Coordinates of C-alpha atoms in Angstrom, one line a residue:
Chain C
M1267 CA 71.2 167.9 138.3
Q1268 CA 69.6 169.4 141.3
L1269 CA 65.8 169.0 141.6
S1270 CA 65.6 172.0 143.9
K1271 CA 66.8 174.2 141.1
I1272 CA 64.0 173.0 138.7
S1273 CA 60.8 174.8 138.9
T1274 CA 57.7 172.9 140.0
R1275 CA 55.4 175.3 138.2
A1276 CA 54.5 176.3 134.6
P1277 CA 56.5 179.2 133.0
K1278 CA 54.4 182.4 133.2
S1279 CA 53.9 182.4 129.4
F1280 CA 51.5 179.4 129.8
D1281 CA 47.8 180.3 130.0
K1282 CA 45.8 177.8 132.0
E1283 CA 42.7 177.7 129.9
K1284 CA 44.5 177.6 126.6
T1285 CA 46.7 174.8 127.8
K1286 CA 43.7 172.8 128.9
L1287 CA 42.2 173.0 125.5
Q1288 CA 45.5 171.8 124.0
T1289 CA 45.6 168.9 126.5
A1290 CA 42.1 167.9 125.4
I1291 CA 43.2 167.6 121.8
L1292 CA 46.3 165.6 122.9
V1293 CA 44.2 163.3 125.0
D1294 CA 42.1 162.5 121.9
E1295 CA 45.2 162.0 119.8
I1296 CA 46.5 159.4 122.4
S1297 CA 43.3 157.4 121.9
E1298 CA 43.6 157.5 118.2
L1299 CA 47.2 156.5 118.2
Q1300 CA 46.5 153.7 120.7
N1301 CA 43.9 152.2 118.3
I1302 CA 46.6 151.8 115.7
L1303 CA 49.2 150.6 118.2
Y1304 CA 46.7 147.9 119.2
A1305 CA 45.7 147.0 115.6
Q1306 CA 49.4 146.8 114.5
G1307 CA 50.3 144.6 117.4
K1308 CA 54.0 145.3 117.1
Y1309 CA 55.2 147.7 119.8
K1310 CA 54.8 147.6 123.5
V1311 CA 54.5 150.9 125.5
L1312 CA 55.6 151.1 129.1
I1313 CA 54.8 154.3 131.0
I1314 CA 56.5 154.7 134.3
L1315 CA 55.2 157.3 136.8
Q1316 CA 57.2 158.1 139.8
G1317 CA 56.9 160.9 142.4
M1318 CA 56.5 161.7 146.0
D1319 CA 53.3 161.0 147.9
A1320 CA 50.5 163.4 146.6
S1321 CA 52.6 164.4 143.6
G1322 CA 49.6 163.5 141.4
K1323 CA 50.3 160.1 139.8
D1324 CA 46.7 158.9 140.1
G1325 CA 45.4 162.2 138.9
A1326 CA 47.7 162.3 135.9
I1327 CA 46.5 158.8 134.9
K1328 CA 42.9 159.8 135.3
S1329 CA 43.3 162.9 133.1
V1330 CA 45.6 161.8 130.4
F1331 CA 44.1 158.4 129.8
R1332 CA 40.4 159.2 130.1
G1333 CA 38.6 158.0 127.0
I1334 CA 41.3 155.5 126.1
N1335 CA 40.0 152.0 125.2
P1336 CA 40.8 149.9 128.3
L1337 CA 41.2 146.8 126.0
G1338 CA 44.6 148.2 124.9
C1339 CA 45.7 150.0 128.1
S1340 CA 46.0 149.1 131.7
V1341 CA 47.5 150.3 134.9
K1342 CA 49.6 148.4 137.4
A1343 CA 50.2 150.0 140.8
F1344 CA 53.1 148.6 142.7
K1345 CA 52.8 148.7 146.4
A1346 CA 55.2 147.3 149.0
P1347 CA 56.1 143.7 147.9
N1348 CA 53.7 141.1 149.2
T1349 CA 54.8 137.9 150.8
E1350 CA 54.7 136.0 147.5
E1351 CA 56.7 138.7 145.7
Q1352 CA 59.3 138.8 148.5
G1353 CA 60.2 135.2 147.6
Y1354 CA 61.6 136.4 144.3
D1355 CA 64.1 139.0 142.9
F1356 CA 62.8 142.5 142.8
L1357 CA 62.3 142.5 139.0
W1358 CA 60.1 139.3 139.0
R1359 CA 56.9 141.1 139.6
I1360 CA 57.9 143.9 137.2
H1361 CA 58.7 141.6 134.4
K1362 CA 55.5 139.7 134.9
N1363 CA 53.6 142.9 134.4
V1364 CA 55.3 144.4 131.3
P1365 CA 53.0 145.3 128.4
E1366 CA 52.4 142.7 125.6
K1367 CA 52.5 143.6 121.9
G1368 CA 50.1 146.4 121.0
M1369 CA 49.5 147.4 124.6
I1370 CA 50.1 150.4 126.7
K1371 CA 50.9 149.6 130.4
I1372 CA 51.1 152.3 133.0
F1373 CA 53.2 151.6 136.0
N1374 CA 52.0 153.7 139.0
R1375 CA 55.3 153.4 140.9
S1376 CA 57.8 150.8 139.6
Q1377 CA 61.1 149.1 139.9
Y1378 CA 62.6 152.4 141.1
E1379 CA 60.8 152.0 144.4
D1380 CA 63.2 149.1 145.0
I1381 CA 66.1 151.6 144.9
L1382 CA 64.3 154.5 146.7
V1383 CA 62.8 152.7 149.7
P1384 CA 65.9 150.6 150.7
T1385 CA 68.1 153.7 150.2
V1386 CA 66.1 156.1 152.2
H1387 CA 65.4 153.6 155.0
K1388 CA 68.8 151.9 154.8
L1389 CA 67.2 148.5 154.4
L1390 CA 69.9 146.9 152.2
P1391 CA 73.7 147.1 152.0
A1392 CA 74.9 149.9 149.7
E1393 CA 76.5 147.3 147.4
T1394 CA 73.2 145.5 146.8
I1395 CA 71.5 148.8 146.0
E1396 CA 74.3 149.6 143.7
K1397 CA 73.8 146.5 141.7
R1398 CA 70.1 147.3 141.3
Y1399 CA 71.0 150.4 139.3
K1400 CA 72.9 148.2 136.9
H1401 CA 70.2 145.5 136.7
I1402 CA 67.4 148.0 136.1
N1403 CA 69.5 149.5 133.2
Q1404 CA 70.1 146.1 131.7
F1405 CA 66.5 145.1 132.2
E1406 CA 65.3 148.3 130.4
E1407 CA 67.7 147.8 127.6
F1408 CA 66.4 144.3 127.2
L1409 CA 62.8 145.5 127.0
I1410 CA 63.7 148.1 124.5
D1411 CA 65.5 145.5 122.3
N1412 CA 62.2 143.7 122.4
D1413 CA 60.1 146.5 120.8
T1414 CA 59.2 148.2 124.0
V1415 CA 59.0 152.0 124.2
I1416 CA 59.7 153.1 127.8
L1417 CA 58.5 156.6 128.9
K1418 CA 59.6 157.6 132.4
Y1419 CA 58.0 160.6 134.1
F1420 CA 58.9 162.1 137.5
L1421 CA 56.2 164.3 138.9
H1422 CA 58.1 167.1 140.5
I1423 CA 56.2 168.9 143.2
S1424 CA 57.4 171.3 145.9
K1425 CA 57.5 170.4 149.5
E1426 CA 55.0 173.1 150.3
E1427 CA 52.6 171.8 147.7
Q1428 CA 52.9 168.3 149.2
T1429 CA 52.2 169.6 152.7
L1430 CA 49.1 171.3 151.3
R1431 CA 47.8 168.2 149.5
L1432 CA 48.4 165.9 152.4
Q1433 CA 46.5 168.3 154.7
E1434 CA 43.7 168.4 152.1
R1435 CA 43.3 164.6 152.4
L1436 CA 42.6 165.1 156.1
D1437 CA 40.2 167.9 155.6
D1438 CA 38.2 166.8 152.6
Y1439 CA 36.1 163.6 153.1
T1440 CA 36.2 162.8 149.4
K1441 CA 40.0 162.7 149.6
F1442 CA 40.3 161.2 153.1
W1443 CA 40.5 157.6 151.6
K1444 CA 43.9 158.5 150.3
H1445 CA 45.2 159.6 153.6
N1446 CA 47.9 157.3 155.1
D1447 CA 49.6 158.0 158.4
Q1448 CA 52.9 156.7 156.9
D1449 CA 52.9 159.6 154.3
A1450 CA 53.8 162.2 156.9
K1451 CA 56.7 160.2 158.1
E1452 CA 58.0 159.6 154.5
A1453 CA 57.7 163.4 153.9
K1454 CA 60.2 164.0 156.6
Q1455 CA 62.7 162.2 154.4
W1456 CA 62.2 164.7 151.6
N1457 CA 65.8 165.6 151.1
V1458 CA 67.0 162.0 151.1
Y1459 CA 64.4 161.1 148.5
M1460 CA 65.4 164.0 146.4
K1461 CA 69.0 163.0 146.4
T1462 CA 68.2 159.4 145.6
Y1463 CA 66.0 160.6 142.7
E1464 CA 68.8 162.7 141.4
R1465 CA 71.0 159.7 141.4
I1466 CA 68.4 157.6 139.6
F1467 CA 68.0 160.3 136.9
K1468 CA 71.8 160.3 136.4
N1469 CA 72.4 156.6 136.5
C1470 CA 69.3 155.2 134.9
A1471 CA 68.9 157.3 131.8
K1472 CA 70.9 155.4 129.3
A1473 CA 68.2 153.0 128.1
A1474 CA 65.3 155.5 128.4
P1475 CA 65.7 159.1 129.7
W1476 CA 63.7 160.6 132.5
Q1477 CA 61.3 163.5 132.1
I1478 CA 61.0 165.9 135.0
I1479 CA 57.4 167.1 135.0
P1480 CA 56.7 170.3 137.1
A1481 CA 53.6 169.1 138.9
D1482 CA 52.4 171.7 141.3
Q1483 CA 49.7 172.6 138.8
N1484 CA 47.7 169.7 137.6
W1485 CA 46.8 171.3 134.2
Y1486 CA 50.4 171.9 133.3
R1487 CA 51.5 168.4 134.5
D1488 CA 48.7 166.8 132.3
F1489 CA 49.7 168.8 129.4
L1490 CA 53.4 167.9 129.5
I1491 CA 52.7 164.2 129.9
A1492 CA 50.1 164.1 127.2
K1493 CA 52.3 166.0 124.8
S1494 CA 55.3 163.7 125.5
I1495 CA 53.2 160.6 124.9
V1496 CA 51.8 161.8 121.6
E1497 CA 55.2 162.8 120.4
S1498 CA 56.6 159.4 121.3
L1499 CA 53.8 157.4 119.8
K1500 CA 54.1 159.5 116.6
K1501 CA 57.8 158.7 116.3
L1502 CA 56.9 155.0 116.0
K1503 CA 55.3 155.7 112.7
L1504 CA 52.4 153.4 113.6
S1505 CA 50.2 152.1 110.8
Y1506 CA 47.5 149.6 110.3
N1507 CA 48.8 146.3 108.8
K1508 CA 48.1 146.3 105.1
K1509 CA 45.9 143.6 103.6
Chain J
M305 CA 85.3 123.0 122.3
Q306 CA 84.0 120.4 119.9
L307 CA 81.2 118.2 121.1
S308 CA 82.2 115.4 118.5
K309 CA 85.5 115.0 120.4
I310 CA 83.8 114.5 123.8
S311 CA 82.8 111.0 124.6
T312 CA 79.1 110.2 125.1
R313 CA 79.9 107.2 127.3
A314 CA 81.4 106.5 130.7
P315 CA 85.1 105.8 130.9
K316 CA 85.9 102.0 131.1
S317 CA 86.9 102.3 134.7
F318 CA 83.3 102.9 135.7
D319 CA 81.4 99.8 136.9
K320 CA 77.7 100.0 136.2
E321 CA 76.5 98.3 139.3
K322 CA 78.8 100.1 141.7
T323 CA 78.0 103.5 140.1
K324 CA 74.3 102.8 140.5
L325 CA 74.8 102.2 144.2
Q326 CA 76.7 105.5 144.5
T327 CA 73.9 107.3 142.7
A328 CA 71.3 105.9 145.1
I329 CA 73.3 107.4 148.0
L330 CA 73.6 110.8 146.2
V331 CA 69.9 110.8 145.5
D332 CA 69.2 110.4 149.2
E333 CA 71.7 113.2 149.9
I334 CA 69.8 115.5 147.5
S335 CA 66.6 114.9 149.5
E336 CA 68.3 115.7 152.7
L337 CA 70.0 118.8 151.5
Q338 CA 66.7 120.0 149.9
N339 CA 65.0 119.8 153.3
I340 CA 67.6 122.2 154.7
L341 CA 67.4 124.4 151.6
Y342 CA 63.7 124.7 152.1
A343 CA 63.8 125.3 155.8
Q344 CA 66.5 128.0 155.5
G345 CA 64.5 129.8 152.8
K346 CA 67.5 131.7 151.6
Y347 CA 68.8 130.3 148.3
K348 CA 67.0 129.5 145.1
V349 CA 68.3 126.6 142.9
L350 CA 67.7 126.6 139.2
I351 CA 68.6 123.4 137.3
I352 CA 68.6 123.7 133.5
L353 CA 68.5 120.6 131.4
Q354 CA 69.2 120.8 127.7
G355 CA 69.8 118.2 125.1
M356 CA 68.7 116.8 121.8
D357 CA 65.4 114.9 121.5
A358 CA 65.6 111.5 123.3
S359 CA 68.8 112.6 125.2
G360 CA 67.2 111.6 128.4
K361 CA 66.0 114.8 130.0
D362 CA 62.8 113.3 131.4
G363 CA 64.6 110.2 132.4
A364 CA 67.2 112.1 134.4
I365 CA 64.6 114.1 136.2
K366 CA 62.8 110.9 137.1
S367 CA 65.9 109.2 138.4
V368 CA 67.7 112.0 140.1
F369 CA 64.7 113.6 141.9
R370 CA 62.8 110.5 142.8
G371 CA 62.1 110.7 146.5
I372 CA 62.4 114.4 146.8
N373 CA 59.7 116.4 148.6
P374 CA 57.6 117.9 145.8
L375 CA 56.8 120.8 148.2
G376 CA 60.3 122.1 147.7
C377 CA 61.0 121.1 144.1
S378 CA 59.1 121.4 140.8
V379 CA 59.7 121.0 137.1
K380 CA 58.8 123.4 134.4
A381 CA 58.9 122.1 130.8
F382 CA 59.2 124.8 128.1
K383 CA 57.6 123.9 124.8
A384 CA 57.2 126.1 121.8
P385 CA 55.9 129.5 123.0
N386 CA 52.1 129.6 123.1
T387 CA 50.1 132.5 121.7
E388 CA 50.1 134.4 125.1
E389 CA 53.9 133.9 125.5
Q390 CA 54.5 135.1 122.0
G391 CA 53.1 138.5 123.0
Y392 CA 56.1 139.1 125.3
D393 CA 59.9 139.0 125.2
F394 CA 61.4 135.5 125.3
L395 CA 62.5 135.8 128.9
W396 CA 59.1 136.8 130.2
R397 CA 57.9 133.2 130.7
I398 CA 61.4 132.2 132.0
H399 CA 61.5 134.9 134.6
K400 CA 57.9 134.1 135.7
N401 CA 59.0 130.5 136.4
V402 CA 62.3 131.0 138.3
P403 CA 62.5 129.4 141.7
E404 CA 61.5 131.2 144.8
K405 CA 63.5 131.3 148.0
G406 CA 64.2 127.8 149.4
M407 CA 63.0 126.0 146.2
I408 CA 64.6 123.8 143.5
K409 CA 63.2 124.5 140.1
I410 CA 64.1 122.2 137.2
F411 CA 63.8 123.6 133.7
N412 CA 63.2 120.9 131.1
R413 CA 64.5 122.9 128.2
S414 CA 64.9 126.6 128.8
Q415 CA 65.8 130.1 127.5
Y416 CA 68.4 128.4 125.4
E417 CA 65.7 127.0 123.1
D418 CA 65.2 130.7 122.1
I419 CA 68.7 130.7 120.7
L420 CA 68.7 127.1 119.3
V421 CA 65.4 127.0 117.4
P422 CA 65.7 130.4 115.7
T423 CA 69.4 129.7 114.7
V424 CA 68.8 126.2 113.3
H425 CA 65.6 127.2 111.5
K426 CA 66.8 130.7 110.6
L427 CA 63.7 132.3 112.1
L428 CA 65.3 135.5 113.3
P429 CA 67.9 138.0 112.0
A430 CA 71.4 137.0 113.2
E431 CA 71.7 140.3 115.0
T432 CA 68.6 139.5 117.1
I433 CA 69.9 136.1 118.1
E434 CA 73.2 137.7 118.9
K435 CA 71.5 140.0 121.4
R436 CA 69.9 137.0 123.0
Y437 CA 73.2 135.7 124.1
K438 CA 73.9 138.9 125.8
H439 CA 70.5 139.2 127.4
I440 CA 70.6 135.6 128.7
N441 CA 74.0 136.3 130.3
Q442 CA 72.8 139.5 132.0
F443 CA 69.6 137.7 133.1
E444 CA 71.6 134.8 134.6
E445 CA 74.0 137.2 136.3
F446 CA 71.0 139.0 137.8
L447 CA 69.5 135.8 139.2
I448 CA 72.8 134.9 140.7
D449 CA 73.1 138.3 142.3
N450 CA 69.7 137.4 143.9
D451 CA 70.8 134.3 145.7
T452 CA 70.1 131.9 142.9
V453 CA 72.4 129.0 142.1
I454 CA 72.2 128.0 138.4
L455 CA 73.2 124.5 137.4
K456 CA 73.3 123.9 133.6
Y457 CA 73.5 120.4 132.2
F458 CA 73.8 119.4 128.6
L459 CA 72.9 115.7 128.0
H460 CA 75.4 114.7 125.4
I461 CA 74.3 111.6 123.3
S462 CA 75.6 110.3 120.1
K463 CA 73.7 110.5 116.9
E464 CA 73.6 106.7 116.8
E465 CA 72.1 106.4 120.2
Q466 CA 69.5 109.0 119.3
T467 CA 68.5 107.1 116.2
L468 CA 68.1 103.9 118.3
R469 CA 66.0 105.7 121.0
L470 CA 63.7 107.4 118.4
Q471 CA 63.2 104.0 116.7
E472 CA 62.4 102.4 120.1
R473 CA 59.6 105.0 120.6
L474 CA 58.0 103.6 117.4
D475 CA 58.5 100.0 118.4
D476 CA 57.7 100.0 122.1
Y477 CA 54.0 100.8 122.8
T478 CA 55.0 102.0 126.3
K479 CA 57.2 104.6 124.7
F480 CA 55.1 105.4 121.7
W481 CA 53.5 108.4 123.4
K482 CA 56.8 110.2 123.3
H483 CA 57.0 109.8 119.5
N484 CA 56.7 112.9 117.5
D485 CA 57.0 113.1 113.7
Q486 CA 58.8 116.4 114.0
D487 CA 61.7 114.7 115.9
A488 CA 63.1 112.9 112.8
K489 CA 63.2 116.2 111.0
E490 CA 65.0 117.9 113.8
A491 CA 67.5 115.1 113.9
K492 CA 68.5 115.8 110.4
Q493 CA 69.8 119.2 111.6
W494 CA 72.2 117.4 114.1
N495 CA 75.3 119.2 112.9
V496 CA 73.7 122.7 113.0
Y497 CA 72.4 121.9 116.5
M498 CA 75.9 120.8 117.7
K499 CA 77.5 123.9 116.4
T500 CA 74.9 126.1 118.0
Y501 CA 75.3 124.3 121.3
E502 CA 79.1 124.7 121.1
R503 CA 78.6 128.5 120.7
I504 CA 76.2 128.6 123.6
F505 CA 78.7 126.8 125.8
K506 CA 81.4 129.3 124.8
N507 CA 79.3 132.4 125.1
C508 CA 77.0 131.7 128.0
A509 CA 79.3 130.3 130.6
K510 CA 80.4 133.4 132.4
A511 CA 77.5 133.6 134.9
A512 CA 77.2 129.8 135.3
P513 CA 79.2 127.2 133.5
W514 CA 77.8 124.4 131.4
Q515 CA 78.4 120.8 132.3
I516 CA 78.5 118.3 129.4
I517 CA 77.1 115.0 130.6
P518 CA 77.9 111.9 128.5
A519 CA 74.4 110.5 128.2
D520 CA 74.4 107.4 126.1
Q521 CA 74.2 105.3 129.3
N522 CA 71.4 106.4 131.7
W523 CA 73.2 105.1 134.8
Y524 CA 76.3 107.2 134.1
R525 CA 74.2 110.3 133.2
D526 CA 72.2 110.1 136.4
F527 CA 75.4 109.6 138.5
L528 CA 77.1 112.7 137.1
I529 CA 74.1 114.9 137.5
A530 CA 73.3 113.7 141.1
K531 CA 77.0 114.1 142.0
S532 CA 77.2 117.6 140.7
I533 CA 74.0 118.7 142.4
V534 CA 75.1 117.3 145.8
E535 CA 78.5 119.1 145.4
S536 CA 76.8 122.4 144.5
L537 CA 74.3 122.2 147.4
K538 CA 77.1 121.4 149.8
K539 CA 79.1 124.4 148.7
L540 CA 76.1 126.6 149.9
K541 CA 76.8 125.5 153.5
L542 CA 73.1 125.2 154.1
S543 CA 71.9 125.2 157.7
Y544 CA 68.7 125.3 159.6
N545 CA 68.1 128.8 161.0
K546 CA 69.0 129.0 164.6
K547 CA 66.4 129.7 167.3

């Protein structure tokens, strides 16, 4: 699979306003399904969001999970490991943060950063990184064996769109807080990131497949994610426990 | 392997007083090696103690780790999962408690209780328990790939010795605090426990082998554990980081 051959935009047949209405309905459905998920207390839902800087991870969370009961849903953002986390294996902080029964947990970045960053910046021997693919697969299989549903989304934007968005952060004072000097440097590694992502999608799909979300248009991105979550939750055939 | 065919006592050639002197030397060596382990901050040492009630897990920890710097060594006792822990997979609380770089962590009981208890008391479908063997193996391999040394000890006592010790807890007011009505019930399941342990030793030895410690005599038990720990730490070729 080549990311460069996958469109980052909605097919022309999609109407923006109609799609937004559909998304609003899906967002309500997520809230309803989450109520039952929580009441039943059986399944755990882990949503993994990955994507380049400015690909819209924060925006997607804001749009798709607005209105959800925060009692049953929370977000964990993984930044560079802190000094405590560095004392342990890379899955230690991940495992500590998995959802408990009845909960939805959203990972804003995830264990996949522990493959991406050391690969792109050559921080670890190839052999060590190779093992991480295997260990992530085994870890995800383990979670799935323990009633976890894992949904993995890659927010796929074009390099041009990223450039625009990063510039916007400099120009718009309501977005400047998101600006980070490091982002421009990372953006230069675009091709290496894409290649590494392609490898991840190939090697880490066995336990739970990746979904590539064209993400240049926020409305289309939100629609696809919301739709996928509703479909996945419906498959669980959730139900209130009977008296 | 049949546990009933393995002696729970020291071979006759072992002299109690001489062995105790040797143990004292080994215990000092552990302290010295731990200082370097801590200073080097590279390896993680995980010591797993399993055994029937009254097999001497607490006693072994007290004897073998007396004198050790508590800054670099701590004990985690795993009891029946509490309500929070029950919300997660069985390895969640285990992973949370693994040693960090430079540390020795002693598990008083461990992930193996999550095979033993559901097997003996038929609390889970056989298929679910079967998967736990696999997941424990993969988890241990993962820890080992991340610079962890895992040392697994089974304290092997005879049924007769256990009966004596449990009675002692009733008779001796300094030991009564350890008495638990449940223990007598568990002791009745002796044969099922032994069979399950035999299976564990067979199926969960790939990543890190089990060591069966004859444990009817405390002095011999302490000697064997201390000796094994010293040997394992020496194999690491620990050294202070050079300037």
